[in-house]
Coordinates of C-alpha atoms and ligand atoms in Angstrom, one line a residue:
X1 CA 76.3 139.1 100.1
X2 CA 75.5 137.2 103.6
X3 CA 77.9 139.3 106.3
X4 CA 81.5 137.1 106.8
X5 CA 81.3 135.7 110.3
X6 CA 83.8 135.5 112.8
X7 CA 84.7 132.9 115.3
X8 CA 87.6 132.3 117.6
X9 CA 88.8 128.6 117.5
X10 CA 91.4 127.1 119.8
X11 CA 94.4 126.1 118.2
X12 CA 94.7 123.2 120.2
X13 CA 91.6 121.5 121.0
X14 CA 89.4 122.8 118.2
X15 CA 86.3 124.2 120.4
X16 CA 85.1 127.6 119.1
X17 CA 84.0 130.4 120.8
X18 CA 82.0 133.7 119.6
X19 CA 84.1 136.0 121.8
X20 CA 88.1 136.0 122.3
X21 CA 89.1 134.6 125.8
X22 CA 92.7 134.2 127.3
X23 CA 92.1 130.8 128.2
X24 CA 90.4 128.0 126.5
X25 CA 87.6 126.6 128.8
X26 CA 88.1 123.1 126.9
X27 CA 91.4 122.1 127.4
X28 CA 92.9 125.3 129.3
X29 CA 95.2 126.1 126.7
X30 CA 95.9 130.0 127.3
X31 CA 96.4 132.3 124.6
X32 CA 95.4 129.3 122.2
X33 CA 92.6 131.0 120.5
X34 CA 92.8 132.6 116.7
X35 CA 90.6 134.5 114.9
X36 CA 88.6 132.3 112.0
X37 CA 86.4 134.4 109.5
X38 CA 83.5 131.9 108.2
X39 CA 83.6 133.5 105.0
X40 CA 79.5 132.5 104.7
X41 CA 81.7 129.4 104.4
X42 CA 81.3 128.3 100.7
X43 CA 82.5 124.6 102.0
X44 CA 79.5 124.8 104.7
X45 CA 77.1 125.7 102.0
X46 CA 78.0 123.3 99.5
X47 CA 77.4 120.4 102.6
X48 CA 74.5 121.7 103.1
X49 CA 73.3 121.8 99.5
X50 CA 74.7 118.4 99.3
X51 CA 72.7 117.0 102.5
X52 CA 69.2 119.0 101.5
X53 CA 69.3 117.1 98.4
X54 CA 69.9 114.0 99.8
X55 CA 67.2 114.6 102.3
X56 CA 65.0 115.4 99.5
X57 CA 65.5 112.4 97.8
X58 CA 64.6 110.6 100.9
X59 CA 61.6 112.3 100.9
X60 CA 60.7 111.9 97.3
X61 CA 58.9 108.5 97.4
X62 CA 62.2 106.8 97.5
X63 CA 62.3 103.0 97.9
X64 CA 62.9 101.5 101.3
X65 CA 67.1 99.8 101.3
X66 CA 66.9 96.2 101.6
X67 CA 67.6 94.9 105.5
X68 CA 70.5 92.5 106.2
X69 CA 71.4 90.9 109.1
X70 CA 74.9 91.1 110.5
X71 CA 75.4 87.9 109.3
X72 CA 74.4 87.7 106.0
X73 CA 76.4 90.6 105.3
X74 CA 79.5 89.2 102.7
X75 CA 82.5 89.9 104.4
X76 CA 84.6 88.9 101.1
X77 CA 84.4 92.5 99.5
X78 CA 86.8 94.0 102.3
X79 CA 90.4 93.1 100.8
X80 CA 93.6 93.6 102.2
X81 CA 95.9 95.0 100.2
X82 CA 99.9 94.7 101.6
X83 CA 102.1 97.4 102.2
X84 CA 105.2 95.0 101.8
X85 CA 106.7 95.6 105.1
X86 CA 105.1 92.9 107.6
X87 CA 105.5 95.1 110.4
X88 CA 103.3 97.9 108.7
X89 CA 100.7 95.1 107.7
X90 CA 100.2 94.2 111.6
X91 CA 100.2 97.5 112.8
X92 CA 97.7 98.4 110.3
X93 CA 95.6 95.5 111.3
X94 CA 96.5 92.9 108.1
X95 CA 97.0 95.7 105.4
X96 CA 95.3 98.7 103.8
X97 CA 91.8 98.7 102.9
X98 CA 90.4 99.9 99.7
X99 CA 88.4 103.0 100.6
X100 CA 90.1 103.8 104.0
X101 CA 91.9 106.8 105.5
X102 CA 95.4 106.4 107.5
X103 CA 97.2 109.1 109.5
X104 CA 100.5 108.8 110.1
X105 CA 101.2 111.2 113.1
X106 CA 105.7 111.9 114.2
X107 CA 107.5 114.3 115.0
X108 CA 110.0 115.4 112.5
X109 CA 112.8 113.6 111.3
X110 CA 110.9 110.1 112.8
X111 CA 110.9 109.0 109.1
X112 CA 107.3 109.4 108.3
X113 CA 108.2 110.6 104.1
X114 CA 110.9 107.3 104.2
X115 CA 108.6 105.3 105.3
X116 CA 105.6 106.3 102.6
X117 CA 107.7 106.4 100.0
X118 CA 109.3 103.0 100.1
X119 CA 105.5 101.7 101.2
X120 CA 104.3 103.6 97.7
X121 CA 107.5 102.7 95.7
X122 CA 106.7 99.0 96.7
X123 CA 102.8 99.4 95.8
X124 CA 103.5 101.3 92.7
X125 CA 104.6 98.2 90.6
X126 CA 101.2 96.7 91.4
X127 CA 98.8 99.2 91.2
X128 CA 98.5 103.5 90.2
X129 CA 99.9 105.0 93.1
X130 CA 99.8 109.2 93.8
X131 CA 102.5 110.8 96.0
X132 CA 101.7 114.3 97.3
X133 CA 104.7 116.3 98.2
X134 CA 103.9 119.7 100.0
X135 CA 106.7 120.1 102.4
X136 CA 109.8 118.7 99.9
X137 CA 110.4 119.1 96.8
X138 CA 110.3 116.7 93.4
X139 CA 114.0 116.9 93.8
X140 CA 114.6 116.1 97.5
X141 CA 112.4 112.9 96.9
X142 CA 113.5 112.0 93.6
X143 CA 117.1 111.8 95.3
X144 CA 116.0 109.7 98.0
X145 CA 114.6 107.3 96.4
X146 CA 117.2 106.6 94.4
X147 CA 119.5 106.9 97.4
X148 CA 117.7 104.5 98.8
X149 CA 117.5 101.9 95.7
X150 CA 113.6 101.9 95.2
X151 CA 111.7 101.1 92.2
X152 CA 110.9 104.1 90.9
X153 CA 109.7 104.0 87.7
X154 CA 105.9 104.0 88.3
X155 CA 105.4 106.0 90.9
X156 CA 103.1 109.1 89.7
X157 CA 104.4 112.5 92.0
X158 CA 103.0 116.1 92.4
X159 CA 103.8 118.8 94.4
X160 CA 101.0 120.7 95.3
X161 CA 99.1 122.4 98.9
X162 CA 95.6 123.1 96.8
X163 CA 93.5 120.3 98.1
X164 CA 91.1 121.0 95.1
X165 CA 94.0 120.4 92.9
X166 CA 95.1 117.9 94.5
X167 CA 91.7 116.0 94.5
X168 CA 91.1 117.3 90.4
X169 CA 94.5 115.3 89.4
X170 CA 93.4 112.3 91.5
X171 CA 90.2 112.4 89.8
X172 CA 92.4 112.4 86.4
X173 CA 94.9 109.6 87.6
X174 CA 92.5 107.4 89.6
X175 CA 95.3 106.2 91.9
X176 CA 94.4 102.9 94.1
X177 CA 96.5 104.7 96.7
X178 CA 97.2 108.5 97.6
X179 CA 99.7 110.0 99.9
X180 CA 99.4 113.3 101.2
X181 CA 102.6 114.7 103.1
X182 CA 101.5 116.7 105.3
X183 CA 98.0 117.8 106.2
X184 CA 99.3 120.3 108.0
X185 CA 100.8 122.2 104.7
X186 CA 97.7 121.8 102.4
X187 CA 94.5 124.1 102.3
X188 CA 91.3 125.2 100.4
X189 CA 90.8 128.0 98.8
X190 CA 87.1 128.3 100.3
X191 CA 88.6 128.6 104.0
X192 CA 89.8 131.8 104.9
X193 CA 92.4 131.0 107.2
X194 CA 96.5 129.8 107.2
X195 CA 97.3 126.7 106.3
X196 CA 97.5 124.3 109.3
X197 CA 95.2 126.6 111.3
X198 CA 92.2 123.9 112.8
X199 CA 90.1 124.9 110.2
X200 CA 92.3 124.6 107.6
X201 CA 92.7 121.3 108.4
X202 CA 89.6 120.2 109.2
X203 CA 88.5 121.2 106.1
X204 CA 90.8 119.7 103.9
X205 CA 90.7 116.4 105.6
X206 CA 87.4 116.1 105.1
X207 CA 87.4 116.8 101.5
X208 CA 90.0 114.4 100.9
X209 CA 88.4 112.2 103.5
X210 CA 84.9 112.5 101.3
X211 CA 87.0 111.8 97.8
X212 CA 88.7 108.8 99.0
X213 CA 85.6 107.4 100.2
X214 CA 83.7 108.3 96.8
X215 CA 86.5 106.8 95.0
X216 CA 87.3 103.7 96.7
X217 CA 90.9 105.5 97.5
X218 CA 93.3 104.3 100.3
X219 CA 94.4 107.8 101.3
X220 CA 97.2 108.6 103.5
X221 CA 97.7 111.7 105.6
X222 CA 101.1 112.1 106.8
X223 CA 100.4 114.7 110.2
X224 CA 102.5 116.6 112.6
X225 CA 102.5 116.6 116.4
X226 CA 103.2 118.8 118.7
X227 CA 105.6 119.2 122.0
X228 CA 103.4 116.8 124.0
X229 CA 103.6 114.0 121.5
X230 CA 99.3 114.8 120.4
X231 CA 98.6 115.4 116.9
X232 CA 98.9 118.9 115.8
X233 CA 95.3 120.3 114.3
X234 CA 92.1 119.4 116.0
X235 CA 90.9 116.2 117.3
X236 CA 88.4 116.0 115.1
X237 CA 90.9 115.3 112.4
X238 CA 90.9 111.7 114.6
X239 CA 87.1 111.3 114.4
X240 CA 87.1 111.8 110.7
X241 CA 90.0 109.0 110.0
X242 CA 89.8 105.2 109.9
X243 CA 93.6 104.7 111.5
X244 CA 95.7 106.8 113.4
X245 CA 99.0 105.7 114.0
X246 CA 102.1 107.0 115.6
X247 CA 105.5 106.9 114.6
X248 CA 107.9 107.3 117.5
X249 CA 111.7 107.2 118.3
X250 CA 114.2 109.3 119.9
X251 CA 116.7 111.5 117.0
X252 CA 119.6 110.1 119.0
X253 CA 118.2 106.2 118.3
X254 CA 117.8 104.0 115.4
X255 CA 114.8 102.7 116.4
X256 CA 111.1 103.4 115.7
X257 CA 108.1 102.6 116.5
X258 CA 104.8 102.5 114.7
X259 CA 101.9 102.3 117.0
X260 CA 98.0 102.4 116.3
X261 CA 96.0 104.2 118.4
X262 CA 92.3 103.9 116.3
X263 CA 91.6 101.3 113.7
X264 CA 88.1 100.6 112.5
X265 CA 89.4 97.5 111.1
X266 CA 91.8 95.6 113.3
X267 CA 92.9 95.2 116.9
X268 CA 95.0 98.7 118.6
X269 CA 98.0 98.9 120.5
X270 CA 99.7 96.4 118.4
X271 CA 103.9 97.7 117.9
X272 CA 105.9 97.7 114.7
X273 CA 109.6 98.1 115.0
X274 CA 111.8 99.7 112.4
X275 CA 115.5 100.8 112.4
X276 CA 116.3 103.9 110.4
X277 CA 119.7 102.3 108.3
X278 CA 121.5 104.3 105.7
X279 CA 119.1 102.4 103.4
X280 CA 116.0 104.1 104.7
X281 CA 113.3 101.9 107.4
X282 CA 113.9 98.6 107.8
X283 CA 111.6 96.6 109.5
X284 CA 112.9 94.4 112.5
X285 CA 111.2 91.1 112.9
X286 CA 112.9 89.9 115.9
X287 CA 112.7 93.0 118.2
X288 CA 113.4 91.3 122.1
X289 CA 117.0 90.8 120.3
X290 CA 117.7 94.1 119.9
X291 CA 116.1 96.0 123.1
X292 CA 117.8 92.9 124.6
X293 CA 121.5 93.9 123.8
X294 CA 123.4 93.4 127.3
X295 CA 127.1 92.5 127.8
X296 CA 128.1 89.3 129.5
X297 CA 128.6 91.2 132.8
X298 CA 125.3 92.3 134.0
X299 CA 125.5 94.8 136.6
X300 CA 123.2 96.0 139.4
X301 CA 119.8 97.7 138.8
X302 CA 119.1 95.4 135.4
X303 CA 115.8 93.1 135.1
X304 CA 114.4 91.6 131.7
X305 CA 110.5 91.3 131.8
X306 CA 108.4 90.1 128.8
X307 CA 106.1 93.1 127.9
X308 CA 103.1 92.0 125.5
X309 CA 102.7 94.4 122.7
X310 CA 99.1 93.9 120.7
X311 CA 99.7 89.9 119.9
X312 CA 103.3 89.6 120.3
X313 CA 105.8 89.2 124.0
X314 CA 108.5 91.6 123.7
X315 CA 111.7 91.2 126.4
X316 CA 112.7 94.5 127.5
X317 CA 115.5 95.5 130.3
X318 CA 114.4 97.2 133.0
X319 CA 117.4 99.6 134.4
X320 CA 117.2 101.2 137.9
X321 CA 119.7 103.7 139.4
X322 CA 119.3 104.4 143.4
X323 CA 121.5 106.6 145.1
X324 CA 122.1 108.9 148.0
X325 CA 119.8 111.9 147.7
X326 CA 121.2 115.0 148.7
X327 CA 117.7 117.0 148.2
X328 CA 114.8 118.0 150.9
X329 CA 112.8 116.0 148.3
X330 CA 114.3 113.0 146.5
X331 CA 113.8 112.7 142.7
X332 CA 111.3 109.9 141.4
X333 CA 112.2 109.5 137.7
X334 CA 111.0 107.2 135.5
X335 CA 111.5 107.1 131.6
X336 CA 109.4 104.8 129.5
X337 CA 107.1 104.1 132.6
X338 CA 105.0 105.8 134.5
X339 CA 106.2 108.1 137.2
X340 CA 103.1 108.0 139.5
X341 CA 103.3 104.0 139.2
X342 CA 107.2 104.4 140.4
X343 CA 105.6 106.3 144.0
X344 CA 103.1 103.7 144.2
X345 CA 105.2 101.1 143.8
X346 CA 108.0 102.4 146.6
X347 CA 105.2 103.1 148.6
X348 CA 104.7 99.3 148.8
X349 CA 108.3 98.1 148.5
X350 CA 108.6 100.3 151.8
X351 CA 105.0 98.9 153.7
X352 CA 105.4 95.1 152.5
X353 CA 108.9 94.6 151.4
X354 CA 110.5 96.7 154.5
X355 CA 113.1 98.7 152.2
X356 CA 113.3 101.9 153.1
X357 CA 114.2 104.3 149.8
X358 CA 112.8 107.6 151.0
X359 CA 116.4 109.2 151.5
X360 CA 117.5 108.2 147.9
X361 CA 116.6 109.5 144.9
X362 CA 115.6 106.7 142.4
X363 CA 115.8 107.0 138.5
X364 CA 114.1 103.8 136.5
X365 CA 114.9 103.6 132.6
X366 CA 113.2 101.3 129.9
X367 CA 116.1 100.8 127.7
X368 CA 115.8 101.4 123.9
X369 CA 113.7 104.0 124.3
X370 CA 110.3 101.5 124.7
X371 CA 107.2 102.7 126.5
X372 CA 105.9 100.3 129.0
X373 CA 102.2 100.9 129.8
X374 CA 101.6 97.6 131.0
X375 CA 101.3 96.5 134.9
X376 CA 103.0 93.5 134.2
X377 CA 106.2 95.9 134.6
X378 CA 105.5 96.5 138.4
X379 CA 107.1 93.2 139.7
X380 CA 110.7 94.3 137.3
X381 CA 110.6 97.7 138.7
X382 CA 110.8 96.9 142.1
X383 CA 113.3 93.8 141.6
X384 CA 115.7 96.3 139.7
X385 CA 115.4 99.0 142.2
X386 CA 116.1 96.5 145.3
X387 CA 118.9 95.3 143.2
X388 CA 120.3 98.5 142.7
X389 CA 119.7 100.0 145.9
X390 CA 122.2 96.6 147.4
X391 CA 124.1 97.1 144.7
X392 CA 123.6 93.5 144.0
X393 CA 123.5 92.0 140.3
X394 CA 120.1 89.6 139.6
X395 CA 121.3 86.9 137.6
X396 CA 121.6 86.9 134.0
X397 CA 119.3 84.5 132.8
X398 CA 116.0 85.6 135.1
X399 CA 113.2 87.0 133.6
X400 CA 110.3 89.1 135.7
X401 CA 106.7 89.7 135.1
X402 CA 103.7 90.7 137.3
X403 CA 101.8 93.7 138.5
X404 CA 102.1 94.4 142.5
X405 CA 98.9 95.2 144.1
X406 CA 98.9 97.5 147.4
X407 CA 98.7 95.3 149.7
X408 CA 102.0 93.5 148.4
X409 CA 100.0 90.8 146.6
X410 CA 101.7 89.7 143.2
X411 CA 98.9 89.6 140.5
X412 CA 98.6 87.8 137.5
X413 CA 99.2 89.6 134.3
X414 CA 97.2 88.3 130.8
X415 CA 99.0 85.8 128.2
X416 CA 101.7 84.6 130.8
X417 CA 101.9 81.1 128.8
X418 CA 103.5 82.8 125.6
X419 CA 105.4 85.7 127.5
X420 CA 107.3 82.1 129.8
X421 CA 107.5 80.5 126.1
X422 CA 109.0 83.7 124.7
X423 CA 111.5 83.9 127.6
X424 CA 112.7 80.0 127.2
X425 CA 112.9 80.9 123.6
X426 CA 115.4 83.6 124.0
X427 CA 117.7 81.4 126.6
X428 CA 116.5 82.6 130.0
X429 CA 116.4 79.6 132.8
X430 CA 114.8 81.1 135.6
X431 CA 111.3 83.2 135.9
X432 CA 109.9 84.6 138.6
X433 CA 106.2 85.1 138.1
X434 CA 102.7 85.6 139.8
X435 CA 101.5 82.4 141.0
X436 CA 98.3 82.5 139.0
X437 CA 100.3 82.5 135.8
X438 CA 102.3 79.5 136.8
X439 CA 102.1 77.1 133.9
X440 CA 100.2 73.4 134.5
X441 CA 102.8 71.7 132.3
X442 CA 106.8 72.3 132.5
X443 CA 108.0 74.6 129.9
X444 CA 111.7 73.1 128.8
X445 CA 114.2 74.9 130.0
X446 CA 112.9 77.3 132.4
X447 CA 112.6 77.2 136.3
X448 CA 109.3 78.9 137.4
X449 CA 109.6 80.5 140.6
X450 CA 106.1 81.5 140.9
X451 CA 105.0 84.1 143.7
X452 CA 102.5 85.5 145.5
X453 CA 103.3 88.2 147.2
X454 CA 106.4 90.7 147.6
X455 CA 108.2 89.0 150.2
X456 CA 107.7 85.7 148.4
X457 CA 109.9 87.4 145.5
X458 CA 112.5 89.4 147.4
X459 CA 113.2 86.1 149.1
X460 CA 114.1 84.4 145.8
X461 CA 116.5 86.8 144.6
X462 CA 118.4 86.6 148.1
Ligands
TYD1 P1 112.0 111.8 107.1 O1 111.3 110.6 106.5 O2 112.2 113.0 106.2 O3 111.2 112.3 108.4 P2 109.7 113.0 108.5 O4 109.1 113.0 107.2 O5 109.0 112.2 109.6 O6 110.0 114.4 109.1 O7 113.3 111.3 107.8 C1 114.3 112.1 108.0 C2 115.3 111.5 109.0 O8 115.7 110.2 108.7 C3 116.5 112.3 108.8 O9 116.9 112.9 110.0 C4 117.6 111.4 108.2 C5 117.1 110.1 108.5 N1 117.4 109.1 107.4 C6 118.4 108.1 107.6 O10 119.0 108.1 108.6 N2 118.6 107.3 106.6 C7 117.9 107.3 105.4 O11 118.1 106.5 104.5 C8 116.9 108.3 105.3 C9 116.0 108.4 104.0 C10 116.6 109.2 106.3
MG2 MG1 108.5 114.5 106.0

């Protein structure tokens, strides 16, 4: 018998190492690394077999594959298949594919099992559909589902963590769609290691990744993530996937988000918005109502901006809270933006706008719980900040957008036509906006107040 190996993988990035180290060189993770016996690895052999034997067929006078160019090649054998939620479907890029591999990444409690299983109740009464429970039991899902109302009559469950198992009993069922909840609590009997250890899960993704491929499978891994918000397991699980999405939301709020952050067949970065209701996920089709939820007294410190998510304008408020600092070293926070953008941007509001906030501390909040990444949300910062800081109310019908350059130039942002239409759409009469996004026609009911540079838009709020 070959002599078991030994390797030290890193728990969090995945790189392996011959020797035990304190720190990980890769990602600097310290005390990160755990002990992984390759067991002559039984999984690496059989890949190996598999690949020699392809090879040899290569080499075995095999006939050359027929060349196609990109256009010819029939685009019609890619169907979409719905997930009955709309906001899944865009996310997802128009639906699921036949043959392709989802994650689902959250922390717990975002509603990753209440979202699968009402997607697989719903696809159940069109097609064979598998549910993989490893983490709860028949019961626990059983009564949810019937909490929650679903059709549940054809929806085929197991709970199982054997991978092989798993894959021998899809073999059986041939299921259109498979759910497997989590990857983190599944494992091979080949791989001599804990379950949710990186090779653990590298392992077992593959395999399942390699049977949904042979057998034309949607598969759906339900993952974990860690503190910092990144998937749990290695990042190769991310290579090996076609989609990786994200669902988000705080415990203390009703809303989530699903976000994409791969997909080999549709556009990234596009947002679905649920609500978590006692009836389980509900999508929400009109989300700038709800992150839009002000009184009719708006106070000091609160701008709306139009934020564009994927292919959609979403109006979000923009709170800011400045105040007497009583530190050596005022606080800079920012929550839903980010915080280096916040010294940037009072490093210009200082040098071309002439307000001087470097005795206060200065706290900026996206409210709902929405993460702005966009630049467009430079212009609405500093407008809420100076509004806050004179503890003057902006009026309630303006709406902000544009990203501030150093030298206290406003820039233009991309799709200002549909964020302006969006805006007028949901009642707002004013806009302040950079210059080069000023509309050519009039858009009905909305002033433009277009800008170009910082002291062009604290003079029209004066
Ligand atoms: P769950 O789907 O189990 O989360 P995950 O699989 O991502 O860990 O969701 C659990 C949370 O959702 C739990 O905290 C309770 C809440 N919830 C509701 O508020 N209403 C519902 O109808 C359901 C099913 C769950
Ligand atoms: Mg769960």
């Amino acid at each position: 018998m070959a002599k078991a190996k030994t390797a030290y993988v890193c728990n969090d990035c995945g790189s392996d190492y011959p020797k035990w180290q304190g720190q990980c060189s890769d990602c600097g993770g310290w005390n990160s690394l755990a002990e992984v016996k390759l067991a002559a690895s039984p999984v690496q052999a059989r890949n190996q077999a598999q690949f020699s034997e392809k090879l040899s067929g290569y080499a075995g006078g095999a006939q050359a594959g027929q060349l196609q160019t990109l256009s010819e090649i029939n685009l019609d054998d890619l169907p979409r298949i719905s997930s009955g939620t709309v906001e899944l479907d865009r996310v997802l890029g128009g639906g699921f594919v036949p043959g392709s591999v989802v994650l689902i990444g959250g922390s717990p409690g975002a509603g990753k099992s209440t979202l699968l299983l009402q997607t697989l109740c719903y696809l159940s009464t069109q097609m064979e559909a598998l549910y993989i429970t490893g983490e709860e039991s028949l019961q626990q899902v059983a009564m949810r589902a019937q909490r929650l109302g679903l059709p549940t009559d054809k929806l085929k469950m197991l709970s199982e963590t054997s991978v092989e198992s798993i894959c021998a009993t899809a073999q059986q069922l041939k299921p259109k769609v498979l759910v497997v909840d989590s990857i983190q609590v599944v494992h091979m009997a080949d791989v001599a290691s804990a379950p949710g250890s990186v090779s653990q899960v590298r392992e077992s993704a593959a395999y399942l990744t390699r049977f949904a491929k042979q057998t034309n499978t949607i598969l759906i891994l339900v993952g974990h993530v860690t503190k910092d918000g990144s998937l749990a397991g290695p990042k190769v699980l991310e290579h090996m996937i076609d989609c990786s999405t994200l669902l988000e939301g705080d415990n203390d709020s009703r809303f989530r988000t699903l976000r994409c952050s791969k997909n080999r067949f549709g556009a990234v970065n596009e947002l679905g918005v649920f609500a978590m209701t006692g009836q389980g996920l509900k999508e929400v089709s009109n989300p700038s109502a709800i992150f839009l939820q002000r009184g009719d007294a708006v106070s000091s410190g609160s701008v709306v901006m139009v934020v564009w998510e994927g292919t959609r304008p979403l109006l979000v408020e923009i709170q800011a809270l400045v105040d007497d600092s009583h530190l050596g070293n005022p606080r800079r926070i920012a929550v839903g933006l980010e915080g280096n953008r916040l010294s940037m941007l009072l490093a210009v509001l200082h040098r071309h706008g002439g307000i001087m906030v470097g005795d206060q501390d200065v706290y900026v909040n996206v409210v709902g719980g929405v993460k702005v990444m966009e630049t467009s949300a430079d212009l609405a910062t500093l407008l809420a900040i100076v509004s806050s800081f004179r503890n003057r109310p902006l009026s309630h019908d303006l709406m902000v957008f544009g990203e501030v350059g150093l030298s206290g130039e406003i820039r233009p942002v991309p799709s200002g036509q549909e964020r302006l239409r969006e805006a007028a759409k949901h009642g707002f009469k004013r806009a302040i906006v950079p210059a080069a996004n000023a509309p050519s026609g009039k858009i009905p009911g909305l002033e433009i107040i277009a800008v170009k540079s910082l002291t062009d838009a604290l003079g029209a709020i004066d």
